[in-house]
Tab-separated table of C-alpha atoms and ligand atoms in Angstrom:
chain	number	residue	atom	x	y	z
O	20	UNK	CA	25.166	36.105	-20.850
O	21	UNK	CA	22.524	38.139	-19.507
O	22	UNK	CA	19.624	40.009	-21.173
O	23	UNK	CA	20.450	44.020	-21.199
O	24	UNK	CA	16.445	44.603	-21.794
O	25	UNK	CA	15.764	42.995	-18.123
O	26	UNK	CA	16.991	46.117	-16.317
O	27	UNK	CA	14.687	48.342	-18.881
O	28	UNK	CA	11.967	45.955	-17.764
O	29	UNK	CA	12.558	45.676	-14.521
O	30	UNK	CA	12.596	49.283	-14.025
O	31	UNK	CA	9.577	50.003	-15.634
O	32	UNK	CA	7.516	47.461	-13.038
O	33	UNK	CA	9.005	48.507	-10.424
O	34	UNK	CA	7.830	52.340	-11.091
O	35	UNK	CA	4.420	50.897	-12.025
O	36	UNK	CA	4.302	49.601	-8.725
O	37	UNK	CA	5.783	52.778	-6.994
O	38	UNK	CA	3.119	54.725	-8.392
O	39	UNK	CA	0.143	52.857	-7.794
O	40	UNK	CA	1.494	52.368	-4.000
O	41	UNK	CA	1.492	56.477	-4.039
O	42	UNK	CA	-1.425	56.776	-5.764
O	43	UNK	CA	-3.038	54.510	-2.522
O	44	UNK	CA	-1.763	56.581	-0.205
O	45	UNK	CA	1.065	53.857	0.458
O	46	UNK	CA	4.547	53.488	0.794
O	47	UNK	CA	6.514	52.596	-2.119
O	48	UNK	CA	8.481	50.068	-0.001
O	49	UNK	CA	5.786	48.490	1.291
O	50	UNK	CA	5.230	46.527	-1.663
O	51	UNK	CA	7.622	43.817	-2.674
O	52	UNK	CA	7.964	42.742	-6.481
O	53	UNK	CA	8.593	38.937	-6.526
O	54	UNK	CA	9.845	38.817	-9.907
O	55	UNK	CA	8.198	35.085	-11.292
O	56	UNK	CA	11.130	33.402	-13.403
O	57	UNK	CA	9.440	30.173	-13.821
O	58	UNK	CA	9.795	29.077	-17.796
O	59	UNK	CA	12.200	31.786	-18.518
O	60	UNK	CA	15.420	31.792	-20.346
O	61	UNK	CA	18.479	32.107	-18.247
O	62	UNK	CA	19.770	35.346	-19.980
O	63	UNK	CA	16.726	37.129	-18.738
O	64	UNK	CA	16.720	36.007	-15.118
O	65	UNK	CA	20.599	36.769	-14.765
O	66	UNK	CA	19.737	40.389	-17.066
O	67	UNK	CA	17.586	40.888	-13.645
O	68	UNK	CA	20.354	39.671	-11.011
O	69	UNK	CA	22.601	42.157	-12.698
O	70	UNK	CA	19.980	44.660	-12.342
O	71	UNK	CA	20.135	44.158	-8.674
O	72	UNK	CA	16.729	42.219	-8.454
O	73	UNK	CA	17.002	39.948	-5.361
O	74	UNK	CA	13.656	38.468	-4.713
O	75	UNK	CA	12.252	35.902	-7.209
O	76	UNK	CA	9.189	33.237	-7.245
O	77	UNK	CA	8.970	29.838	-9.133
O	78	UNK	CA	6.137	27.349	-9.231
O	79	UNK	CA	7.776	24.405	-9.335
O	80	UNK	CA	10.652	22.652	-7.304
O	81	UNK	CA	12.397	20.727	-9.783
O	82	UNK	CA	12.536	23.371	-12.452
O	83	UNK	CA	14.145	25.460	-9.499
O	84	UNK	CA	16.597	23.419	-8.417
O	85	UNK	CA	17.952	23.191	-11.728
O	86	UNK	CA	18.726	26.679	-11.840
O	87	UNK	CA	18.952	28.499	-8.485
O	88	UNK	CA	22.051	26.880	-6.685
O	89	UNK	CA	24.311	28.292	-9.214
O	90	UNK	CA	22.626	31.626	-8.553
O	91	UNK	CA	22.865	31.587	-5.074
O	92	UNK	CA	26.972	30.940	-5.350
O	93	UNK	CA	26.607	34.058	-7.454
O	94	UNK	CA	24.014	35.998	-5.424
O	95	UNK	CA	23.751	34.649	-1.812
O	96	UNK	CA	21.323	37.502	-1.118
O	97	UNK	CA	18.961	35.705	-2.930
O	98	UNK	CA	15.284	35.079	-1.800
O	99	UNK	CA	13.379	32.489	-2.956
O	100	UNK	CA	9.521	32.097	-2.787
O	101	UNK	CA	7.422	28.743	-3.824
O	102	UNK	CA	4.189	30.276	-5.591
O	103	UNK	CA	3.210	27.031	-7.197
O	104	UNK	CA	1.538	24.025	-5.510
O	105	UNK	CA	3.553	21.927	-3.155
O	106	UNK	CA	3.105	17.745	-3.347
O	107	UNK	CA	4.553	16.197	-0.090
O	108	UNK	CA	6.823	13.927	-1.791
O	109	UNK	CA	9.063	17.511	-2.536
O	110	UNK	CA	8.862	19.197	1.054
O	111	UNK	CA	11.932	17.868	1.666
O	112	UNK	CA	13.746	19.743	-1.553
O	113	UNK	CA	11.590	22.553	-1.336
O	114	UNK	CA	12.653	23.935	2.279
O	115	UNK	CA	16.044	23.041	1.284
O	116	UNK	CA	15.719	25.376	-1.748
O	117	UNK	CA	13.161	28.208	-0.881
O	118	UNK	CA	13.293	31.266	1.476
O	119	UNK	CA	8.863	31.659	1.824
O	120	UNK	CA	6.430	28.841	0.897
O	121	UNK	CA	3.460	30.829	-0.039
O	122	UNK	CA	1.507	28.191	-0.966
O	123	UNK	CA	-0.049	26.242	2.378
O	124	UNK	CA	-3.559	24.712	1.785
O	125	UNK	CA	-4.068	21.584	3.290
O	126	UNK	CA	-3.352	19.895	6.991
O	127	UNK	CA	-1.000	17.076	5.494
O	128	UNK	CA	0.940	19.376	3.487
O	129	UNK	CA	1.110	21.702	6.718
O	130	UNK	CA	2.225	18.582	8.993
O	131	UNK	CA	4.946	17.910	6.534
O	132	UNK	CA	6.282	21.043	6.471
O	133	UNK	CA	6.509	21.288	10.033
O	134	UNK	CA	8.166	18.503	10.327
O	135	UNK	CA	10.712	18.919	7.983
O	136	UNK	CA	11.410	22.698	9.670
O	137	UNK	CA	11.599	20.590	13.198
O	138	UNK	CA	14.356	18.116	11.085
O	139	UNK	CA	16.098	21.056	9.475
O	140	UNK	CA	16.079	23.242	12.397
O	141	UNK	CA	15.001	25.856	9.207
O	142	UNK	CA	11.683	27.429	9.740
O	143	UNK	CA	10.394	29.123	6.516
O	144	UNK	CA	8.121	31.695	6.479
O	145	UNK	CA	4.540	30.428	5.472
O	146	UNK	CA	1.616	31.961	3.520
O	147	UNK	CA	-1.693	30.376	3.230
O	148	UNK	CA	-3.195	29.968	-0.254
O	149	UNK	CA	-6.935	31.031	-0.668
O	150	UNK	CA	-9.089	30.041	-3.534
O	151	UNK	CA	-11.091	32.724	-3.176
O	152	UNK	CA	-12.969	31.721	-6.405
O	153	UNK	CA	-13.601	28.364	-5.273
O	154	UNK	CA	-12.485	26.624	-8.031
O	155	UNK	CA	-12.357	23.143	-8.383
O	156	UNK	CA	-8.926	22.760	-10.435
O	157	UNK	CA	-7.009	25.331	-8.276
O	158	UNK	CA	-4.911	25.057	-5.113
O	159	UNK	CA	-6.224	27.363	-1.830
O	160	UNK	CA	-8.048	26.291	1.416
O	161	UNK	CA	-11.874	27.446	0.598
O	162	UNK	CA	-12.512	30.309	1.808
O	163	UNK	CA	-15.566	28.825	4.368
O	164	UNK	CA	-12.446	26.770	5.821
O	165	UNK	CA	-9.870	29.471	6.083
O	166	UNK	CA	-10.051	30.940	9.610
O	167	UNK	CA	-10.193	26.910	11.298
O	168	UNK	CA	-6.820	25.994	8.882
O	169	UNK	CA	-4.988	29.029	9.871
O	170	UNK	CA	-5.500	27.842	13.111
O	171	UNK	CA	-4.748	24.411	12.753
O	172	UNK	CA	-1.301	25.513	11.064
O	173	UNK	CA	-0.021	28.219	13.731
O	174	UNK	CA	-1.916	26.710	16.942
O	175	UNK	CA	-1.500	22.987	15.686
O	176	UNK	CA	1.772	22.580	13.769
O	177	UNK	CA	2.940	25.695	15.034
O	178	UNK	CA	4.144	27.349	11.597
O	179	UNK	CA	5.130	30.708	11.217
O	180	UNK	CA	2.309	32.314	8.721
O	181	UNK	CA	2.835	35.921	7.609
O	182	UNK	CA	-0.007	35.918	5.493
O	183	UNK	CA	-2.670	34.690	2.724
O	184	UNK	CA	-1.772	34.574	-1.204
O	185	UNK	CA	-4.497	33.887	-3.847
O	186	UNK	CA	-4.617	33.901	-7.805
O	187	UNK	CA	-8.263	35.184	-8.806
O	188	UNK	CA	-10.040	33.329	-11.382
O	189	UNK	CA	-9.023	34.438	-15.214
O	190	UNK	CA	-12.773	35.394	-16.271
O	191	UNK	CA	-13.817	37.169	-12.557
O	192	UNK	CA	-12.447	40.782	-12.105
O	193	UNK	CA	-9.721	40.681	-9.352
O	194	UNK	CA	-11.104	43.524	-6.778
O	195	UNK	CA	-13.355	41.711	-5.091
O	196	UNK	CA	-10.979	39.089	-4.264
O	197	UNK	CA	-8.362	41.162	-3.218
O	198	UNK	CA	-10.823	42.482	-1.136
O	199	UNK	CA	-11.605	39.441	0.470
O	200	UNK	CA	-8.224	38.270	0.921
O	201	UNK	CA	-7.232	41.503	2.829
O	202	UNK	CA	-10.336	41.190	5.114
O	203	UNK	CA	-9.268	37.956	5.754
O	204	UNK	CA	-5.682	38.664	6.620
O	205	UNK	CA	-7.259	41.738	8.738
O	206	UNK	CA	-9.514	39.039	10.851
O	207	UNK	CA	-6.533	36.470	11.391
O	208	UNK	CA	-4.075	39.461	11.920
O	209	UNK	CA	-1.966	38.692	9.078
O	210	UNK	CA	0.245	41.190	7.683
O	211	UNK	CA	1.268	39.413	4.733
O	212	UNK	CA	-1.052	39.955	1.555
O	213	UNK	CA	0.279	38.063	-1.828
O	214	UNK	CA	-1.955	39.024	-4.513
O	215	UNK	CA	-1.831	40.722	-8.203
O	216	UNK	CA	0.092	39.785	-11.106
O	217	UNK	CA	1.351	41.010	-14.830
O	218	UNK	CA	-2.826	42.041	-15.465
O	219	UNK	CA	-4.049	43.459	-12.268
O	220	UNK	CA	-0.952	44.156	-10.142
O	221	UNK	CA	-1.726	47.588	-9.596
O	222	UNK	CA	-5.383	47.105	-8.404
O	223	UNK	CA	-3.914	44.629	-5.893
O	224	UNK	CA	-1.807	47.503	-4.744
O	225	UNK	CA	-5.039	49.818	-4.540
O	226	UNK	CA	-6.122	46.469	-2.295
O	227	UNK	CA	-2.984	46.367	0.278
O	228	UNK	CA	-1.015	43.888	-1.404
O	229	UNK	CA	2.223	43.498	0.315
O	230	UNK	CA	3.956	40.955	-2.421
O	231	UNK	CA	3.055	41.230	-6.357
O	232	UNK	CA	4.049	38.133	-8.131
O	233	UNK	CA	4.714	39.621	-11.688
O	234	UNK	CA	6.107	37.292	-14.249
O	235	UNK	CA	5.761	38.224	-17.622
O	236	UNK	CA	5.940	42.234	-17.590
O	237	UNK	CA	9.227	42.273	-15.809
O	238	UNK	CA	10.286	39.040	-17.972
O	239	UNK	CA	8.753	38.967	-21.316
O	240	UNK	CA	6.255	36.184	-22.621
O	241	UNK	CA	7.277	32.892	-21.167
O	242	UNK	CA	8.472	30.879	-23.982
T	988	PLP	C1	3.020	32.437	-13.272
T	988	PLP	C2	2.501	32.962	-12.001
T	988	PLP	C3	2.511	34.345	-11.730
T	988	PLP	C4	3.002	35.397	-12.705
T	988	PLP	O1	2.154	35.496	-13.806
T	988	PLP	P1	2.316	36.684	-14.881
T	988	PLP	O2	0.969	36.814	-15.471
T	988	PLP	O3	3.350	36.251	-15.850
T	988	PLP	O4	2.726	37.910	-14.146
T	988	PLP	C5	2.044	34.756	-10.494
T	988	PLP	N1	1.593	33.881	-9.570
T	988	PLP	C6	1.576	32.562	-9.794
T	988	PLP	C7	1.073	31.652	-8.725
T	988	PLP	C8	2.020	32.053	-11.012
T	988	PLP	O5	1.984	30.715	-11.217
């Protein structure tokens, strides 16, 4: 069965996001909605495949491989980001599963996701976490060690990054970390900007965000 109210949902989001692109002086396309399905009932997720929604993020690789196989069979269009953090001991399953892995942030995780694209002979698209806040609990190269880790990744391991991704801290207000991250991506020539969810998509927008990660507004609460 799938949830009628996702296409209502879905649509509204993706106007939100159509607006605040125009009202940046952007292109509407030039933002991507990755819808987030992690923790969400199946009915909604399939409500948005119906919808024609295509590109999705989850955060973690087991919960995703219980659920997007079947999809796929259904939907082979399907693309697939990781937006959660990435243990070594699931690179393996996770560039079997995802399309983008937007969550790079340390030089052993990098290694072993160039190796397993050298195995595989399947290359996915990279983005580098930032913790632009610094915070101890979170995933994200620091920001003082950002430009030498890009390098290490594309120079070193050779991986194909298209750009940086952060999550802002709850209590900080998101602009000036949007605005970092897109200086960042400027100096490194990144194109790639993930950044903004359900609270401050549209400011990321205003910032040059080129992916919104938006889980709850086009889902519902997470249950
Ligand atoms: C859950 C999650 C989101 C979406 O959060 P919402 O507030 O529901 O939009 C975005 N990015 C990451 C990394 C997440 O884990």
């Amino acid at each position: 069965m799938e949830d009628r109210n996702a296409a209502e949902r879905l649509a509204a989001v993706t106007g939100r996001i159509g607006a605040a692109a125009e009202a940046a002086g952007r292109d509407p396309s030039s933002v991507r909605l990755v819808a987030v399905s992690k923790l969400q009932p199946e009915a909604r997720v399939a409500g948005a495949l119906e919808a024609g929604h295509r590109l999705f993020g989850e955060n973690r690789v087991q919960e995703a491989e219980g659920r997007w196989p079947a999809f796929r069979e259904r939907f082979p269009d399907i693309r697939l980001h990781l937006i959660g953090g990435l243990q070594t001991n699931k690179v393996r399953a996770a560039v079997r599963l995802f399309d983008v892995i937007e969550t790079v942030d340390r030089p052993r995780l990098a290694a072993a996701l160039a190796r397993e694209f050298e195995r595989t002979g399947r290359a996915l698209p990279c983005f580098v976490q930032v913790n632009t806040g610094d915070e101890a609990q979170k995933g994200g190269v620091a920001p003082s060690a950002l430009d030498g880790f890009l390098d290490e990744c594309r120079t070193g391991y050779g991986l194909d990054v298209v750009g940086l991704m952060c999550i802002p801290p709850a209590e900080d207000l998101p602009g000036p970390h949007f605005a970092f991250l897109r200086e960042a991506a400027r100096r490194n020539g990144l194109g790639g900007l993930s950044m903004g969810m359900s609270a401050d998509f549209e400011t990321a927008i205003r910032f040059g965000a080129t992916h919104v990660r938006v889980g709850s507004a086009v889902f519902g609460a997470r249950g």
